[in-house]
mmCIF file of C-alpha atoms in Angstrom:
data_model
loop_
_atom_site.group_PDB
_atom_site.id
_atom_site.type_symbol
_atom_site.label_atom_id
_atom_site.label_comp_id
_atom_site.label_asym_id
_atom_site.label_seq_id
_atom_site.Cartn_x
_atom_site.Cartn_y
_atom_site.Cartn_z
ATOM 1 C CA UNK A 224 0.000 0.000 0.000
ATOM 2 C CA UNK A 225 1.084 3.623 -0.919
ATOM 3 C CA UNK A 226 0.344 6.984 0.559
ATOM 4 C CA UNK A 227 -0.563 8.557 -2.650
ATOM 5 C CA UNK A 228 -0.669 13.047 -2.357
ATOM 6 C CA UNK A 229 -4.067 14.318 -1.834
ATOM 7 C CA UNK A 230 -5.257 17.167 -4.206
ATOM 8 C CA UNK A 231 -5.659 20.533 -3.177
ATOM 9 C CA UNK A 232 -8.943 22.944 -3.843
ATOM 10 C CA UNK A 233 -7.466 24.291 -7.198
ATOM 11 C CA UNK A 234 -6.610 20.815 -8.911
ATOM 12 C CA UNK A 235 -9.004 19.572 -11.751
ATOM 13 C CA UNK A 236 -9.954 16.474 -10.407
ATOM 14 C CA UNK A 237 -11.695 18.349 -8.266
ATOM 15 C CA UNK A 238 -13.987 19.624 -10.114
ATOM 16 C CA UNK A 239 -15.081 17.001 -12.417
ATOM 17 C CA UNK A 240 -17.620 14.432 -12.294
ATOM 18 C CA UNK A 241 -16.329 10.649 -11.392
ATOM 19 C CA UNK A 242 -17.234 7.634 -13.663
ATOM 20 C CA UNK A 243 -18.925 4.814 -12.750
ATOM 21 C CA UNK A 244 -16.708 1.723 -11.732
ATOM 22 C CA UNK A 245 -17.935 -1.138 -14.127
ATOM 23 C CA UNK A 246 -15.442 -3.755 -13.686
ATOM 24 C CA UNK A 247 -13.380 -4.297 -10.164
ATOM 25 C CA UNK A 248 -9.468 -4.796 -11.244
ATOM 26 C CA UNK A 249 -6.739 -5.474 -9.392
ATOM 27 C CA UNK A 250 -5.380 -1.591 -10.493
ATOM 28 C CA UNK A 251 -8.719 -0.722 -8.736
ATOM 29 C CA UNK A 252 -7.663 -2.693 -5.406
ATOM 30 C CA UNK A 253 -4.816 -1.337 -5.223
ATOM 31 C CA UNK A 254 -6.283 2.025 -5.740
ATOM 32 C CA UNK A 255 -8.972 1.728 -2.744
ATOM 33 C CA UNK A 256 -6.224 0.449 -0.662
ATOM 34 C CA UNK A 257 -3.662 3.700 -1.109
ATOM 35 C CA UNK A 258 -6.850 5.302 -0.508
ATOM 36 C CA UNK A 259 -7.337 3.629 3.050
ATOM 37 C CA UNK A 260 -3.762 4.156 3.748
ATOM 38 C CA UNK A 261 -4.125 7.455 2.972
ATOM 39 C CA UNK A 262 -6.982 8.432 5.097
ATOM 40 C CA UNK A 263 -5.382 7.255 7.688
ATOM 41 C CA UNK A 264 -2.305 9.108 6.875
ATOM 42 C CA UNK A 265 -4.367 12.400 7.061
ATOM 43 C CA UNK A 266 -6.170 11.007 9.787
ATOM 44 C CA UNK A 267 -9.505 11.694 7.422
ATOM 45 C CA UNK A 268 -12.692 10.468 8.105
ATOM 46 C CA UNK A 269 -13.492 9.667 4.525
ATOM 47 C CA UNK A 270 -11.524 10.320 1.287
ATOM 48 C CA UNK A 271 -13.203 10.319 -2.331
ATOM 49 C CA UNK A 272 -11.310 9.149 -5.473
ATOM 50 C CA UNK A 273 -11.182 12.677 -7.152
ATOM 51 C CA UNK A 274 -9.041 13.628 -3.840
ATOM 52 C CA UNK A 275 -6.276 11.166 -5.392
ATOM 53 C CA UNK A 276 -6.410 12.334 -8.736
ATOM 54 C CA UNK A 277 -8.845 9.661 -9.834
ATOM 55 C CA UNK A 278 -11.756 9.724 -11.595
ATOM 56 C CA UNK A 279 -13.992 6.880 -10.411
ATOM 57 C CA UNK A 280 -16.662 7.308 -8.761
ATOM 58 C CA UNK A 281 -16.074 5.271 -5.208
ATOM 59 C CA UNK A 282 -14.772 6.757 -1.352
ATOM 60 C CA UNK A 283 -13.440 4.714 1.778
ATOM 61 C CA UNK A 284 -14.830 6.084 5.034
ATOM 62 C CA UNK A 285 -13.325 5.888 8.716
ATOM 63 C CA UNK A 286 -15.182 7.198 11.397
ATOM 64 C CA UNK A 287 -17.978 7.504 14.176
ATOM 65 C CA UNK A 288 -21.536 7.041 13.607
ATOM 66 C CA UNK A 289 -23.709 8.744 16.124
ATOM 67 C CA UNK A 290 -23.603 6.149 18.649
ATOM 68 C CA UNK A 291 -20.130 6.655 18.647
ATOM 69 C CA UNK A 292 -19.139 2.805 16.937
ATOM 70 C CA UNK A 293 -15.978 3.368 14.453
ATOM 71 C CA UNK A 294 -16.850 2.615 10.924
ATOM 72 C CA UNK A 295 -15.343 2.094 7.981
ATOM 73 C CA UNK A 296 -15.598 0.544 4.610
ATOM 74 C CA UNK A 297 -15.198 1.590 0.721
ATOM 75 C CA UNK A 298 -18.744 1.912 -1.263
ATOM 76 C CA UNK A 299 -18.535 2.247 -4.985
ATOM 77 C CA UNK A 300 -21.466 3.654 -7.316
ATOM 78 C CA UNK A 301 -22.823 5.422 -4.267
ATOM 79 C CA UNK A 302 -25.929 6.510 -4.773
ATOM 80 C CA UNK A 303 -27.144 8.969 -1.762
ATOM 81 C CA UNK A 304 -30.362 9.767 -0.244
ATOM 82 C CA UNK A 305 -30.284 12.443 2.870
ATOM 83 C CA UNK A 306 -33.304 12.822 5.397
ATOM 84 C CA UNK A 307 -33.880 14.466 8.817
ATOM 85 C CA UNK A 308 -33.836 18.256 8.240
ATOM 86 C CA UNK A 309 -31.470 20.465 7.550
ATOM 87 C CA UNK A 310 -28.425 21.113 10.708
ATOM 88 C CA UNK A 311 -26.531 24.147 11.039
ATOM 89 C CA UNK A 312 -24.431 23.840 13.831
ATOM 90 C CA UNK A 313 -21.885 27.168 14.440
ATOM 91 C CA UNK A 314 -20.094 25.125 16.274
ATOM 92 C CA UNK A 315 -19.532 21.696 14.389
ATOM 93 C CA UNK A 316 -17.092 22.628 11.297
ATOM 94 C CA UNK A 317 -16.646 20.537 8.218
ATOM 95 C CA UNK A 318 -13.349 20.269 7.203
ATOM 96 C CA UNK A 319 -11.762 18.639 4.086
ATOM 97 C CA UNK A 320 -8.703 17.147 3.189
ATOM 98 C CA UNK A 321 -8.565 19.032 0.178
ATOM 99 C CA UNK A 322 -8.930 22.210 2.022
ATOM 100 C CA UNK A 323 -6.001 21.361 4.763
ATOM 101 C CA UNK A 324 -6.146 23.184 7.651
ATOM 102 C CA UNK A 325 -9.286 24.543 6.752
ATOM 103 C CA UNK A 326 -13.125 23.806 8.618
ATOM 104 C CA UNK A 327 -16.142 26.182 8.344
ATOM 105 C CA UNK A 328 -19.909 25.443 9.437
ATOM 106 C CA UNK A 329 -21.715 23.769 6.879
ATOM 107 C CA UNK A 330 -25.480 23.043 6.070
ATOM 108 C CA UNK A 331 -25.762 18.770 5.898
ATOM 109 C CA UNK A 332 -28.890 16.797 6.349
ATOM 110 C CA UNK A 333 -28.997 14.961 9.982
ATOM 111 C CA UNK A 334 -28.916 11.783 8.207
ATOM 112 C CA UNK A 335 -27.622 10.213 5.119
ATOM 113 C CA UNK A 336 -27.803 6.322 3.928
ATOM 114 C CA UNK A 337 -25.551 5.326 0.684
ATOM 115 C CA UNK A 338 -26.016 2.149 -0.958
ATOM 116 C CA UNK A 339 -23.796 0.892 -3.697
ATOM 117 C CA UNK A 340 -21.149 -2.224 -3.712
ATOM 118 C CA UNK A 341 -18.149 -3.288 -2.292
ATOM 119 C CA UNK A 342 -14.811 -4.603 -4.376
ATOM 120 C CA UNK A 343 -16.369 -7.881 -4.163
ATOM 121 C CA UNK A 344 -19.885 -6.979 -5.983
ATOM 122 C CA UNK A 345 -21.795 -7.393 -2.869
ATOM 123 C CA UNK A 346 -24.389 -4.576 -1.788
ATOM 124 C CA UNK A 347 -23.646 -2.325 0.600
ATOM 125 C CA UNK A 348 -25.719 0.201 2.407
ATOM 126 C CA UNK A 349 -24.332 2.836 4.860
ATOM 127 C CA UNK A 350 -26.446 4.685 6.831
ATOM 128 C CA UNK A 351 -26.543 7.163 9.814
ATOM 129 C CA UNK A 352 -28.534 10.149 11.639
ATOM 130 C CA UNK A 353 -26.849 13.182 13.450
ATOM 131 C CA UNK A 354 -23.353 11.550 13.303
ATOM 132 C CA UNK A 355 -19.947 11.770 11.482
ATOM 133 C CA UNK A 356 -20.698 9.282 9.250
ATOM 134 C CA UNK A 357 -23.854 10.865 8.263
ATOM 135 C CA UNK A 358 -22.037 14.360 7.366
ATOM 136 C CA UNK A 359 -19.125 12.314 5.851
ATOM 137 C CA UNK A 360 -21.757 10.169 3.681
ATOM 138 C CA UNK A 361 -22.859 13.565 1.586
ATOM 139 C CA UNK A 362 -19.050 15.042 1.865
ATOM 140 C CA UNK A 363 -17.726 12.301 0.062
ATOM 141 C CA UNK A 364 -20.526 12.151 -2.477
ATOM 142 C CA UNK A 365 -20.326 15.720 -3.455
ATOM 143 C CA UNK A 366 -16.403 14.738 -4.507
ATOM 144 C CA UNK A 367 -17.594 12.676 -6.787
ATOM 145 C CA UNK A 368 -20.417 14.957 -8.341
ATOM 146 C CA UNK A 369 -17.111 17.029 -8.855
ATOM 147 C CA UNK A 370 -18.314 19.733 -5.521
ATOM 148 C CA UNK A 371 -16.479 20.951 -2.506
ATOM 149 C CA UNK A 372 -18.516 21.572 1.029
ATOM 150 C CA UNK A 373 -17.241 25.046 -0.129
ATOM 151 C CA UNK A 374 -19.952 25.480 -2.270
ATOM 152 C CA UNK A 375 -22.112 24.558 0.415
ATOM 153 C CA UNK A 376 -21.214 27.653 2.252
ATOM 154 C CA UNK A 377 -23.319 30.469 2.902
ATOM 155 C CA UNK A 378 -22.004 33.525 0.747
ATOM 156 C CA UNK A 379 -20.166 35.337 4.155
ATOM 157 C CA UNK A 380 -18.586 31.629 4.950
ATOM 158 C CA UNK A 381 -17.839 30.909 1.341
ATOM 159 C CA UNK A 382 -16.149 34.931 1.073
ATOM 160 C CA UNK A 383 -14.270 33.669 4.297
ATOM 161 C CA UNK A 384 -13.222 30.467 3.121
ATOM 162 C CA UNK A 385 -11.995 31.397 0.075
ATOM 163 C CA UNK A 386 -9.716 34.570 1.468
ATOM 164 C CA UNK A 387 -8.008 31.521 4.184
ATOM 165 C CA UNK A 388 -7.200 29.656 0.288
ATOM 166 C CA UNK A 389 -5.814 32.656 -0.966
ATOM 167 C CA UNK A 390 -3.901 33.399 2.387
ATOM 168 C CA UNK A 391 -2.761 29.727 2.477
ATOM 169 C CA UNK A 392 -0.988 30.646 -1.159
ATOM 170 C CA UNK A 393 -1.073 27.298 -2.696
ATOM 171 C CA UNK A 394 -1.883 29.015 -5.970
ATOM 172 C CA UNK A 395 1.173 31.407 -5.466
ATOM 173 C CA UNK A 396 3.155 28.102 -4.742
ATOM 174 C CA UNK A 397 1.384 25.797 -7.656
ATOM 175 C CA UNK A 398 0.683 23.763 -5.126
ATOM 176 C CA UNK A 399 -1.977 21.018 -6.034
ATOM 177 C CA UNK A 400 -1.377 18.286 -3.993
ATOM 178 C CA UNK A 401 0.005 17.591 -0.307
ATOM 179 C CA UNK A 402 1.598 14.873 0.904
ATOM 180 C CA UNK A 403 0.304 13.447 5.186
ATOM 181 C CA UNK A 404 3.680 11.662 5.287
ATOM 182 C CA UNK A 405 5.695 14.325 4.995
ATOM 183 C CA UNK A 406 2.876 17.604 6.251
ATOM 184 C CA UNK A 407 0.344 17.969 8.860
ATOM 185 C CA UNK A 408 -2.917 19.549 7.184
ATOM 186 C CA UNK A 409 -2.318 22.396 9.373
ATOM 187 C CA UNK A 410 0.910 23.160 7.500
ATOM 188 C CA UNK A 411 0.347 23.154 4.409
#
């Protein structure tokens, strides 16, 4: 397994929709497994293919649900449904690992449920309500829908969010990727 660098707000992959994952390969192993040591290299609690530079449409996930139980697991082909109402917390913020450093309030649902398959072709279905997971569920989905939770911000949050980019100076860098071997988020 390989740490692979995550991308930074800025980098195409970002921004583009994912493709669906029709056959699993062993290139596609291999790729949800850097993913999972990568994650937990960043200490994430979820990281989307498009955050690795790839463009299918798949995340791993590693973190609470609301009773508090650790989970974690890869979906691929998620397909999301949200429920509960709407949660704006000023005191809960969403962070990303493409945005190191980086965590503003953002609007989520109170619960999400993802179903989709494993690498093995089984179903999966991953639910939660007014938990990590549930928040990390409709992150990791709007990476592959080719969104940031920065575009979930309202327009004072987003103004904010974008000035601590441009302070960060990754553009004035080039910098597109980081690397949780060698950086803390905080640093880069």
């Amino acid at each position: 397994m390989t740490v692979r660098p995550i991308t930074i707000v800025g980098h195409k992959a970002l921004t583009q929709r994912t493709r669906r994952v029709r056959e699993v390969t062993d290139e596609l192993r291999t790729l949800v497994a850097d993913m999972f040591e990568t994650n937990d290299a960043a200490s994430g609690a979820g990281l989307a293919a498009p955050q690795v530079g790839s463009r299918w449409r798949l995340f791993v996930y590693s973190c609470p649900d609301a009773s508090g139980t650790l989970r974690r697991g890869v979906v691929l082909n998620p397909v999301l449904e949200r429920f509960g109402g709407i949660v704006l917390d000023e005191e809960t913020l969403e962070g990303c690992l493409s945005v190191p450093g980086e965590g503003f309030p953002t609007a989520r649902h109170r619960g999400a449920r993802v179903t989709g398959t494993d690498l093995d072709g089984a179903e999966v279905v991953v639910e939660d309500e007014g938990g990590v997971l549930a928040r990390a569920l409709q992150h990791e989905v709007d990476h592959l829908e080719g969104s940031l939770y920065l575009d979930r911000l309202a327009p004072a949050r987003r103004r904010e969010a974008l000035d601590a980019v441009r302070d960060r100076g990754w553009r004035a860098r080039n910098l597109l990727t980081w690397d949780p071997r060698e950086l803390d988020a905080a640093d880069v």
